[in-house]
Amino acid sequence: MGRPIQKAKMVSGANDFGGNLSGKLAVTAYRPYGGAKVDSTTAYIVSQRGSKKFKIHLEDSSEETMLLKAVAPGSLANNNVNGMGEFCVQVILDDSTVAYVEKFYNRTIHYVTTAGATGTVKYTLGTEGTDEGAVANLGSIDVR
């Protein structure tokens, strides 16, 4: 699996909800297995289960293990071969390009842009309102 993500960057459980969630990894959209896509406003990564498997706190306050996919929200599948839901995390690169996280590392991410270009960049977690802008030499991951 490599180096896991720091726990401080993830929501540590249902008790954190209602508190200050700035600087936590937010989910852009998810699609449960066999379900409809949800453009998220309150879904967060709770824990890492594998290199691309994460436990997600969903909009309805339930938690489910899903696969990270580097695709736009409309391309999330509801019938993948693993029988799991899928989710995506959007990142804004320093040139304002929109990309999606393919894999998280401790301090860096591997991304895929909407045009199909790939790369690796260190990332930052800002606060709501500043997370949609470009940050010099960093990828800015969406937070809520």
Tab-separated table of N, CA and C in Angstrom:
chain	number	residue	atom	x	y	z
A	1	MET	N	0.822	-1.189	0.000
A	1	MET	CA	0.000	0.000	0.000
A	1	MET	C	0.859	1.242	0.000
A	2	GLY	N	2.097	1.167	0.423
A	2	GLY	CA	2.912	2.373	0.498
A	2	GLY	C	2.647	3.121	1.789
A	3	ARG	N	3.058	4.371	1.821
A	3	ARG	CA	2.854	5.178	3.024
A	3	ARG	C	1.408	5.639	3.101
A	4	PRO	N	0.746	5.360	4.193
A	4	PRO	CA	-0.654	5.783	4.316
A	4	PRO	C	-0.775	7.288	4.532
A	5	ILE	N	-1.976	7.788	4.291
A	5	ILE	CA	-2.268	9.202	4.506
A	5	ILE	C	-2.253	9.485	6.005
A	6	GLN	N	-1.791	10.647	6.389
A	6	GLN	CA	-1.808	11.034	7.798
A	6	GLN	C	-3.245	11.091	8.304
A	7	LYS	N	-3.478	10.542	9.488
A	7	LYS	CA	-4.827	10.517	10.051
A	7	LYS	C	-5.377	11.917	10.300
A	8	ALA	N	-4.515	12.889	10.496
A	8	ALA	CA	-4.966	14.265	10.730
A	8	ALA	C	-5.657	14.850	9.506
A	9	LYS	N	-5.434	14.261	8.318
A	9	LYS	CA	-6.049	14.757	7.096
A	9	LYS	C	-7.403	14.105	6.823
A	10	MET	N	-7.775	13.145	7.663
A	10	MET	CA	-9.038	12.443	7.502
A	10	MET	C	-9.935	12.737	8.701
A	11	VAL	N	-11.228	12.606	8.487
A	11	VAL	CA	-12.178	12.748	9.579
A	11	VAL	C	-12.086	11.477	10.405
A	12	SER	N	-11.957	11.599	11.718
A	12	SER	CA	-11.709	10.418	12.535
A	12	SER	C	-12.972	9.700	12.992
A	13	GLY	N	-14.122	10.139	12.594
A	13	GLY	CA	-15.341	9.416	12.940
A	13	GLY	C	-16.533	10.337	13.043
A	14	ALA	N	-17.662	9.746	13.332
A	14	ALA	CA	-18.918	10.496	13.372
A	14	ALA	C	-18.890	11.610	14.406
A	15	ASN	N	-18.073	11.497	15.441
A	15	ASN	CA	-18.014	12.534	16.472
A	15	ASN	C	-17.425	13.840	15.954
A	16	ASP	N	-16.646	13.795	14.856
A	16	ASP	CA	-16.063	15.010	14.290
A	16	ASP	C	-17.087	15.837	13.526
A	17	PHE	N	-18.157	15.206	13.065
A	17	PHE	CA	-19.134	15.925	12.271
A	17	PHE	C	-19.886	16.901	13.154
A	18	GLY	N	-20.099	18.078	12.622
A	18	GLY	CA	-20.672	19.161	13.409
A	18	GLY	C	-19.587	20.071	13.956
A	19	GLY	N	-18.340	19.612	13.925
A	19	GLY	CA	-17.211	20.415	14.380
A	19	GLY	C	-16.521	21.065	13.191
A	20	ASN	N	-15.315	21.524	13.402
A	20	ASN	CA	-14.540	22.167	12.353
A	20	ASN	C	-13.885	21.098	11.484
A	21	LEU	N	-14.311	21.020	10.225
A	21	LEU	CA	-13.774	20.015	9.314
A	21	LEU	C	-12.806	20.598	8.299
A	22	SER	N	-12.362	21.839	8.508
A	22	SER	CA	-11.428	22.433	7.557
A	22	SER	C	-10.133	21.635	7.549
A	23	GLY	N	-9.571	21.506	6.385
A	23	GLY	CA	-8.328	20.767	6.252
A	23	GLY	C	-8.501	19.266	6.224
A	24	LYS	N	-9.705	18.775	5.997
A	24	LYS	CA	-9.961	17.338	5.900
A	24	LYS	C	-10.264	16.983	4.451
A	25	LEU	N	-9.919	15.774	4.034
A	25	LEU	CA	-10.110	15.332	2.660
A	25	LEU	C	-11.597	15.129	2.362
A	26	ALA	N	-12.135	15.968	1.502
A	26	ALA	CA	-13.546	15.884	1.130
A	26	ALA	C	-13.711	15.067	-0.145
A	27	VAL	N	-14.838	14.395	-0.249
A	27	VAL	CA	-15.186	13.620	-1.425
A	27	VAL	C	-15.988	14.523	-2.359
A	28	THR	N	-15.599	14.592	-3.624
A	28	THR	CA	-16.296	15.438	-4.591
A	28	THR	C	-17.637	14.824	-4.982
A	29	ALA	N	-17.632	13.535	-5.282
A	29	ALA	CA	-18.852	12.820	-5.641
A	29	ALA	C	-18.631	11.339	-5.375
A	30	TYR	N	-19.724	10.608	-5.194
A	30	TYR	CA	-19.635	9.164	-5.013
A	30	TYR	C	-20.853	8.492	-5.627
A	31	ARG	N	-20.696	7.198	-5.898
A	31	ARG	CA	-21.791	6.399	-6.424
A	31	ARG	C	-21.741	5.044	-5.735
A	32	PRO	N	-22.711	4.770	-4.851
A	32	PRO	CA	-22.754	3.453	-4.213
A	32	PRO	C	-22.974	2.356	-5.261
A	33	TYR	N	-22.544	1.150	-4.943
A	33	TYR	CA	-22.745	0.027	-5.854
A	33	TYR	C	-24.239	-0.146	-6.113
A	34	GLY	N	-24.629	-0.088	-7.377
A	34	GLY	CA	-26.029	-0.236	-7.752
A	34	GLY	C	-26.879	0.998	-7.512
A	35	GLY	N	-26.259	2.110	-7.105
A	35	GLY	CA	-27.012	3.317	-6.768
A	35	GLY	C	-26.742	4.473	-7.702
A	36	ALA	N	-27.326	5.598	-7.351
A	36	ALA	CA	-27.195	6.814	-8.149
A	36	ALA	C	-26.019	7.653	-7.668
A	37	LYS	N	-25.470	8.470	-8.579
A	37	LYS	CA	-24.366	9.360	-8.243
A	37	LYS	C	-24.861	10.457	-7.303
A	38	VAL	N	-24.009	10.789	-6.323
A	38	VAL	CA	-24.306	11.865	-5.385
A	38	VAL	C	-23.176	12.885	-5.472
A	39	ASP	N	-23.507	14.126	-5.870
A	39	ASP	CA	-22.531	15.208	-5.817
A	39	ASP	C	-22.490	15.670	-4.375
A	40	SER	N	-21.413	15.391	-3.717
A	40	SER	CA	-21.350	15.508	-2.272
A	40	SER	C	-21.114	16.928	-1.763
A	41	THR	N	-21.729	17.215	-0.643
A	41	THR	CA	-21.422	18.438	0.091
A	41	THR	C	-20.953	18.128	1.511
A	42	THR	N	-21.165	16.900	1.957
A	42	THR	CA	-20.762	16.549	3.331
A	42	THR	C	-20.108	15.175	3.440
A	43	ALA	N	-19.579	14.629	2.370
A	43	ALA	CA	-18.905	13.330	2.438
A	43	ALA	C	-17.399	13.544	2.607
A	44	TYR	N	-16.803	12.736	3.467
A	44	TYR	CA	-15.381	12.852	3.787
A	44	TYR	C	-14.730	11.484	3.848
A	45	ILE	N	-13.419	11.462	3.671
A	45	ILE	CA	-12.647	10.239	3.864
A	45	ILE	C	-12.427	10.049	5.365
A	46	VAL	N	-12.775	8.856	5.855
A	46	VAL	CA	-12.638	8.536	7.275
A	46	VAL	C	-11.351	7.756	7.531
A	47	SER	N	-11.065	6.757	6.672
A	47	SER	CA	-9.848	5.971	6.862
A	47	SER	C	-9.436	5.312	5.559
A	48	GLN	N	-8.187	4.908	5.513
A	48	GLN	CA	-7.626	4.260	4.340
A	48	GLN	C	-7.632	2.756	4.565
A	49	ARG	N	-8.170	2.004	3.603
A	49	ARG	CA	-8.258	0.547	3.695
A	49	ARG	C	-7.312	-0.165	2.749
A	50	GLY	N	-6.744	0.556	1.806
A	50	GLY	CA	-5.832	0.013	0.814
A	50	GLY	C	-5.335	1.167	-0.029
A	51	SER	N	-4.571	0.866	-1.077
A	51	SER	CA	-4.018	1.954	-1.878
A	51	SER	C	-5.097	2.752	-2.593
A	52	LYS	N	-6.219	2.125	-2.925
A	52	LYS	CA	-7.316	2.831	-3.582
A	52	LYS	C	-8.663	2.575	-2.908
A	53	LYS	N	-8.655	1.969	-1.730
A	53	LYS	CA	-9.889	1.708	-0.990
A	53	LYS	C	-9.911	2.584	0.255
A	54	PHE	N	-11.032	3.277	0.434
A	54	PHE	CA	-11.173	4.182	1.566
A	54	PHE	C	-12.552	4.037	2.180
A	55	LYS	N	-12.611	4.206	3.473
A	55	LYS	CA	-13.891	4.251	4.163
A	55	LYS	C	-14.373	5.693	4.088
A	56	ILE	N	-15.601	5.882	3.599
A	56	ILE	CA	-16.157	7.205	3.344
A	56	ILE	C	-17.365	7.439	4.238
A	57	HIS	N	-17.433	8.616	4.846
A	57	HIS	CA	-18.623	9.049	5.581
A	57	HIS	C	-19.527	9.714	4.553
A	58	LEU	N	-20.701	9.141	4.308
A	58	LEU	CA	-21.584	9.586	3.239
A	58	LEU	C	-22.556	10.662	3.695
A	59	GLU	N	-23.284	11.223	2.731
A	59	GLU	CA	-24.259	12.291	2.987
A	59	GLU	C	-25.314	11.892	4.016
A	60	ASP	N	-25.714	10.618	4.022
A	60	ASP	CA	-26.762	10.164	4.940
A	60	ASP	C	-26.203	9.723	6.293
A	61	SER	N	-24.953	10.060	6.575
A	61	SER	CA	-24.238	9.754	7.819
A	61	SER	C	-23.865	8.282	7.972
A	62	SER	N	-24.078	7.477	6.940
A	62	SER	CA	-23.586	6.104	6.984
A	62	SER	C	-22.133	6.108	6.508
A	63	GLU	N	-21.454	4.989	6.672
A	63	GLU	CA	-20.077	4.865	6.215
A	63	GLU	C	-19.947	3.609	5.376
A	64	GLU	N	-19.165	3.711	4.301
A	64	GLU	CA	-19.013	2.606	3.362
A	64	GLU	C	-17.611	2.638	2.779
A	65	THR	N	-17.039	1.462	2.538
A	65	THR	CA	-15.747	1.380	1.882
A	65	THR	C	-15.963	1.440	0.378
A	66	MET	N	-15.256	2.365	-0.279
A	66	MET	CA	-15.399	2.575	-1.719
A	66	MET	C	-14.038	2.669	-2.388
A	67	LEU	N	-14.051	2.566	-3.712
A	67	LEU	CA	-12.837	2.659	-4.516
A	67	LEU	C	-12.641	4.078	-5.025
A	68	LEU	N	-11.412	4.591	-4.917
A	68	LEU	CA	-11.049	5.890	-5.452
A	68	LEU	C	-10.847	5.758	-6.956
A	69	LYS	N	-11.516	6.611	-7.724
A	69	LYS	CA	-11.391	6.616	-9.179
A	69	LYS	C	-10.996	8.005	-9.638
A	70	ALA	N	-10.093	8.097	-10.601
A	70	ALA	CA	-9.624	9.374	-11.138
A	70	ALA	C	-10.452	9.740	-12.362
A	71	VAL	N	-11.739	9.953	-12.134
A	71	VAL	CA	-12.663	10.302	-13.214
A	71	VAL	C	-13.562	11.437	-12.755
A	72	ALA	N	-14.169	12.125	-13.713
A	72	ALA	CA	-15.148	13.151	-13.391
A	72	ALA	C	-16.372	12.486	-12.756
A	73	PRO	N	-17.120	13.205	-11.929
A	73	PRO	CA	-18.258	12.607	-11.229
A	73	PRO	C	-19.240	11.866	-12.130
A	74	GLY	N	-19.494	12.364	-13.325
A	74	GLY	CA	-20.439	11.713	-14.223
A	74	GLY	C	-19.969	10.367	-14.750
A	75	SER	N	-18.690	10.059	-14.589
A	75	SER	CA	-18.129	8.796	-15.084
A	75	SER	C	-17.998	7.725	-14.006
A	76	LEU	N	-18.452	7.992	-12.804
A	76	LEU	CA	-18.398	6.979	-11.749
A	76	LEU	C	-19.362	5.838	-12.078
A	77	ALA	N	-18.880	4.617	-11.976
A	77	ALA	CA	-19.707	3.448	-12.306
A	77	ALA	C	-20.452	2.957	-11.073
A	78	ASN	N	-21.620	2.366	-11.287
A	78	ASN	CA	-22.359	1.795	-10.158
A	78	ASN	C	-22.371	0.278	-10.224
A	79	ASN	N	-21.499	-0.297	-11.041
A	79	ASN	CA	-21.485	-1.748	-11.213
A	79	ASN	C	-20.075	-2.282	-11.433
A	80	ASN	N	-19.095	-1.740	-10.704
A	80	ASN	CA	-17.722	-2.199	-10.951
A	80	ASN	C	-17.550	-3.653	-10.535
A	81	VAL	N	-16.521	-4.289	-11.042
A	81	VAL	CA	-16.328	-5.728	-10.860
A	81	VAL	C	-16.057	-6.123	-9.414
A	82	ASN	N	-15.643	-5.187	-8.576
A	82	ASN	CA	-15.362	-5.500	-7.179
A	82	ASN	C	-16.603	-5.472	-6.301
A	83	GLY	N	-17.743	-5.062	-6.859
A	83	GLY	CA	-18.961	-4.980	-6.071
A	83	GLY	C	-18.915	-3.864	-5.033
A	84	MET	N	-18.132	-2.840	-5.292
A	84	MET	CA	-17.991	-1.718	-4.364
A	84	MET	C	-18.429	-0.431	-5.049
A	85	GLY	N	-18.794	0.552	-4.251
A	85	GLY	CA	-19.077	1.872	-4.775
A	85	GLY	C	-17.791	2.564	-5.183
A	86	GLU	N	-17.923	3.677	-5.885
A	86	GLU	CA	-16.780	4.450	-6.337
A	86	GLU	C	-16.946	5.907	-5.917
A	87	PHE	N	-15.803	6.587	-5.730
A	87	PHE	CA	-15.834	8.012	-5.417
A	87	PHE	C	-14.671	8.711	-6.096
A	88	CYS	N	-14.773	10.041	-6.190
A	88	CYS	CA	-13.687	10.819	-6.774
A	88	CYS	C	-13.390	12.027	-5.893
A	89	VAL	N	-12.153	12.501	-5.996
A	89	VAL	CA	-11.690	13.682	-5.274
A	89	VAL	C	-11.062	14.616	-6.297
A	90	GLN	N	-11.590	15.817	-6.377
A	90	GLN	CA	-11.101	16.811	-7.333
A	90	GLN	C	-9.920	17.575	-6.753
A	91	VAL	N	-8.978	17.920	-7.625
A	91	VAL	CA	-7.822	18.722	-7.243
A	91	VAL	C	-7.635	19.809	-8.304
A	92	ILE	N	-7.267	21.002	-7.863
A	92	ILE	CA	-6.955	22.104	-8.772
A	92	ILE	C	-5.437	22.245	-8.794
A	93	LEU	N	-4.835	22.107	-9.976
A	93	LEU	CA	-3.385	22.208	-10.104
A	93	LEU	C	-2.958	23.671	-10.108
A	94	ASP	N	-1.666	23.917	-9.979
A	94	ASP	CA	-1.179	25.299	-9.854
A	94	ASP	C	-1.399	26.150	-11.098
A	95	ASP	N	-1.724	25.531	-12.232
A	95	ASP	CA	-2.058	26.303	-13.437
A	95	ASP	C	-3.574	26.386	-13.638
A	96	SER	N	-4.351	26.100	-12.591
A	96	SER	CA	-5.818	26.128	-12.564
A	96	SER	C	-6.478	24.988	-13.336
A	97	THR	N	-5.713	23.975	-13.705
A	97	THR	CA	-6.271	22.803	-14.378
A	97	THR	C	-7.024	21.940	-13.372
A	98	VAL	N	-8.203	21.462	-13.770
A	98	VAL	CA	-8.977	20.546	-12.934
A	98	VAL	C	-8.475	19.128	-13.183
A	99	ALA	N	-8.214	18.400	-12.110
A	99	ALA	CA	-7.769	17.014	-12.210
A	99	ALA	C	-8.472	16.217	-11.119
A	100	TYR	N	-8.302	14.897	-11.172
A	100	TYR	CA	-8.885	14.009	-10.181
A	100	TYR	C	-7.795	13.108	-9.620
A	101	VAL	N	-7.844	12.885	-8.325
A	101	VAL	CA	-6.822	12.100	-7.642
A	101	VAL	C	-6.948	10.631	-8.053
A	102	GLU	N	-5.830	10.053	-8.500
A	102	GLU	CA	-5.805	8.633	-8.828
A	102	GLU	C	-5.294	7.817	-7.635
A	103	LYS	N	-4.331	8.402	-6.909
A	103	LYS	CA	-3.766	7.700	-5.754
A	103	LYS	C	-3.208	8.713	-4.776
A	104	PHE	N	-3.487	8.483	-3.503
A	104	PHE	CA	-2.945	9.320	-2.434
A	104	PHE	C	-1.675	8.696	-1.891
A	105	TYR	N	-0.708	9.537	-1.608
A	105	TYR	CA	0.470	9.160	-0.852
A	105	TYR	C	0.449	10.045	0.386
A	106	ASN	N	1.411	9.931	1.254
A	106	ASN	CA	1.381	10.704	2.493
A	106	ASN	C	1.302	12.203	2.235
A	107	ARG	N	2.169	12.723	1.391
A	107	ARG	CA	2.191	14.168	1.133
A	107	ARG	C	1.975	14.526	-0.333
A	108	THR	N	1.840	13.531	-1.191
A	108	THR	CA	1.664	13.786	-2.607
A	108	THR	C	0.471	12.993	-3.150
A	109	ILE	N	0.071	13.356	-4.362
A	109	ILE	CA	-0.977	12.616	-5.054
A	109	ILE	C	-0.536	12.330	-6.477
A	110	HIS	N	-1.067	11.284	-7.035
A	110	HIS	CA	-0.952	11.036	-8.470
A	110	HIS	C	-2.306	11.421	-9.034
A	111	TYR	N	-2.315	12.229	-10.097
A	111	TYR	CA	-3.571	12.753	-10.625
A	111	TYR	C	-3.716	12.460	-12.111
A	112	VAL	N	-4.961	12.600	-12.580
A	112	VAL	CA	-5.289	12.521	-13.995
A	112	VAL	C	-6.154	13.738	-14.303
A	113	THR	N	-5.778	14.520	-15.326
A	113	THR	CA	-6.572	15.694	-15.697
A	113	THR	C	-7.763	15.250	-16.545
A	114	THR	N	-8.693	16.169	-16.749
A	114	THR	CA	-9.846	15.857	-17.587
A	114	THR	C	-9.437	15.599	-19.029
A	115	ALA	N	-8.269	16.097	-19.446
A	115	ALA	CA	-7.753	15.847	-20.799
A	115	ALA	C	-6.952	14.547	-20.883
A	116	GLY	N	-6.739	13.876	-19.741
A	116	GLY	CA	-6.027	12.602	-19.734
A	116	GLY	C	-4.563	12.676	-19.357
A	117	ALA	N	-4.024	13.874	-19.121
A	117	ALA	CA	-2.624	14.006	-18.698
A	117	ALA	C	-2.480	13.515	-17.262
A	118	THR	N	-1.335	12.933	-16.937
A	118	THR	CA	-1.094	12.422	-15.591
A	118	THR	C	0.121	13.095	-14.983
A	119	GLY	N	0.243	13.001	-13.672
A	119	GLY	CA	1.396	13.565	-12.998
A	119	GLY	C	1.318	13.337	-11.507
A	120	THR	N	2.325	13.795	-10.811
A	120	THR	CA	2.404	13.699	-9.360
A	120	THR	C	2.709	15.084	-8.828
A	121	VAL	N	2.058	15.463	-7.729
A	121	VAL	CA	2.257	16.776	-7.143
A	121	VAL	C	1.996	16.699	-5.634
A	122	LYS	N	2.698	17.533	-4.879
A	122	LYS	CA	2.372	17.681	-3.467
A	122	LYS	C	1.033	18.390	-3.379
A	123	TYR	N	0.275	18.124	-2.331
A	123	TYR	CA	-1.046	18.735	-2.226
A	123	TYR	C	-1.219	19.515	-0.940
A	124	THR	N	-2.210	20.401	-0.976
A	124	THR	CA	-2.558	21.200	0.186
A	124	THR	C	-4.052	21.072	0.442
A	125	LEU	N	-4.426	21.201	1.691
A	125	LEU	CA	-5.827	21.223	2.096
A	125	LEU	C	-6.082	22.582	2.710
A	126	GLY	N	-6.792	23.420	2.002
A	126	GLY	CA	-7.062	24.762	2.503
A	126	GLY	C	-8.343	24.801	3.303
A	127	THR	N	-9.023	25.914	3.222
A	127	THR	CA	-10.322	26.069	3.851
A	127	THR	C	-11.336	26.357	2.758
A	128	GLU	N	-12.597	26.135	3.047
A	128	GLU	CA	-13.643	26.403	2.066
A	128	GLU	C	-13.550	27.861	1.627
A	129	GLY	N	-13.630	28.063	0.338
A	129	GLY	CA	-13.510	29.403	-0.216
A	129	GLY	C	-12.144	29.669	-0.809
A	130	THR	N	-11.101	28.998	-0.279
A	130	THR	CA	-9.759	29.170	-0.834
A	130	THR	C	-9.296	27.918	-1.554
A	131	ASP	N	-10.061	26.823	-1.459
A	131	ASP	CA	-9.624	25.548	-2.019
A	131	ASP	C	-9.828	25.428	-3.523
A	132	GLU	N	-10.594	26.340	-4.128
A	132	GLU	CA	-10.834	26.250	-5.565
A	132	GLU	C	-9.789	26.996	-6.383
A	133	GLY	N	-8.868	27.689	-5.759
A	133	GLY	CA	-7.869	28.467	-6.468
A	133	GLY	C	-6.558	27.723	-6.617
A	134	ALA	N	-5.746	28.195	-7.557
A	134	ALA	CA	-4.438	27.613	-7.782
A	134	ALA	C	-3.468	28.056	-6.693
A	135	VAL	N	-2.623	27.143	-6.247
A	135	VAL	CA	-1.591	27.406	-5.259
A	135	VAL	C	-0.257	27.047	-5.902
A	136	ALA	N	0.703	27.946	-5.856
A	136	ALA	CA	1.983	27.740	-6.536
A	136	ALA	C	2.634	26.422	-6.133
A	137	ASN	N	2.956	25.608	-7.139
A	137	ASN	CA	3.668	24.339	-6.988
A	137	ASN	C	2.934	23.279	-6.160
A	138	LEU	N	1.632	23.457	-5.919
A	138	LEU	CA	0.851	22.487	-5.148
A	138	LEU	C	-0.475	22.218	-5.840
A	139	GLY	N	-1.032	21.055	-5.559
A	139	GLY	CA	-2.405	20.763	-5.964
A	139	GLY	C	-3.308	21.081	-4.790
A	140	SER	N	-4.392	21.783	-5.045
A	140	SER	CA	-5.324	22.170	-3.998
A	140	SER	C	-6.524	21.227	-4.023
A	141	ILE	N	-6.648	20.423	-2.968
A	141	ILE	CA	-7.736	19.439	-2.892
A	141	ILE	C	-8.955	20.101	-2.290
A	142	ASP	N	-10.098	19.755	-2.832
A	142	ASP	CA	-11.371	20.315	-2.397
A	142	ASP	C	-11.652	19.930	-0.947
A	143	VAL	N	-12.062	20.920	-0.172
A	143	VAL	CA	-12.521	20.713	1.204
A	143	VAL	C	-13.887	21.359	1.316
A	144	ARG	N	-14.596	21.108	2.399
A	144	ARG	CA	-15.922	21.712	2.600
A	144	ARG	C	-15.943	22.457	3.904
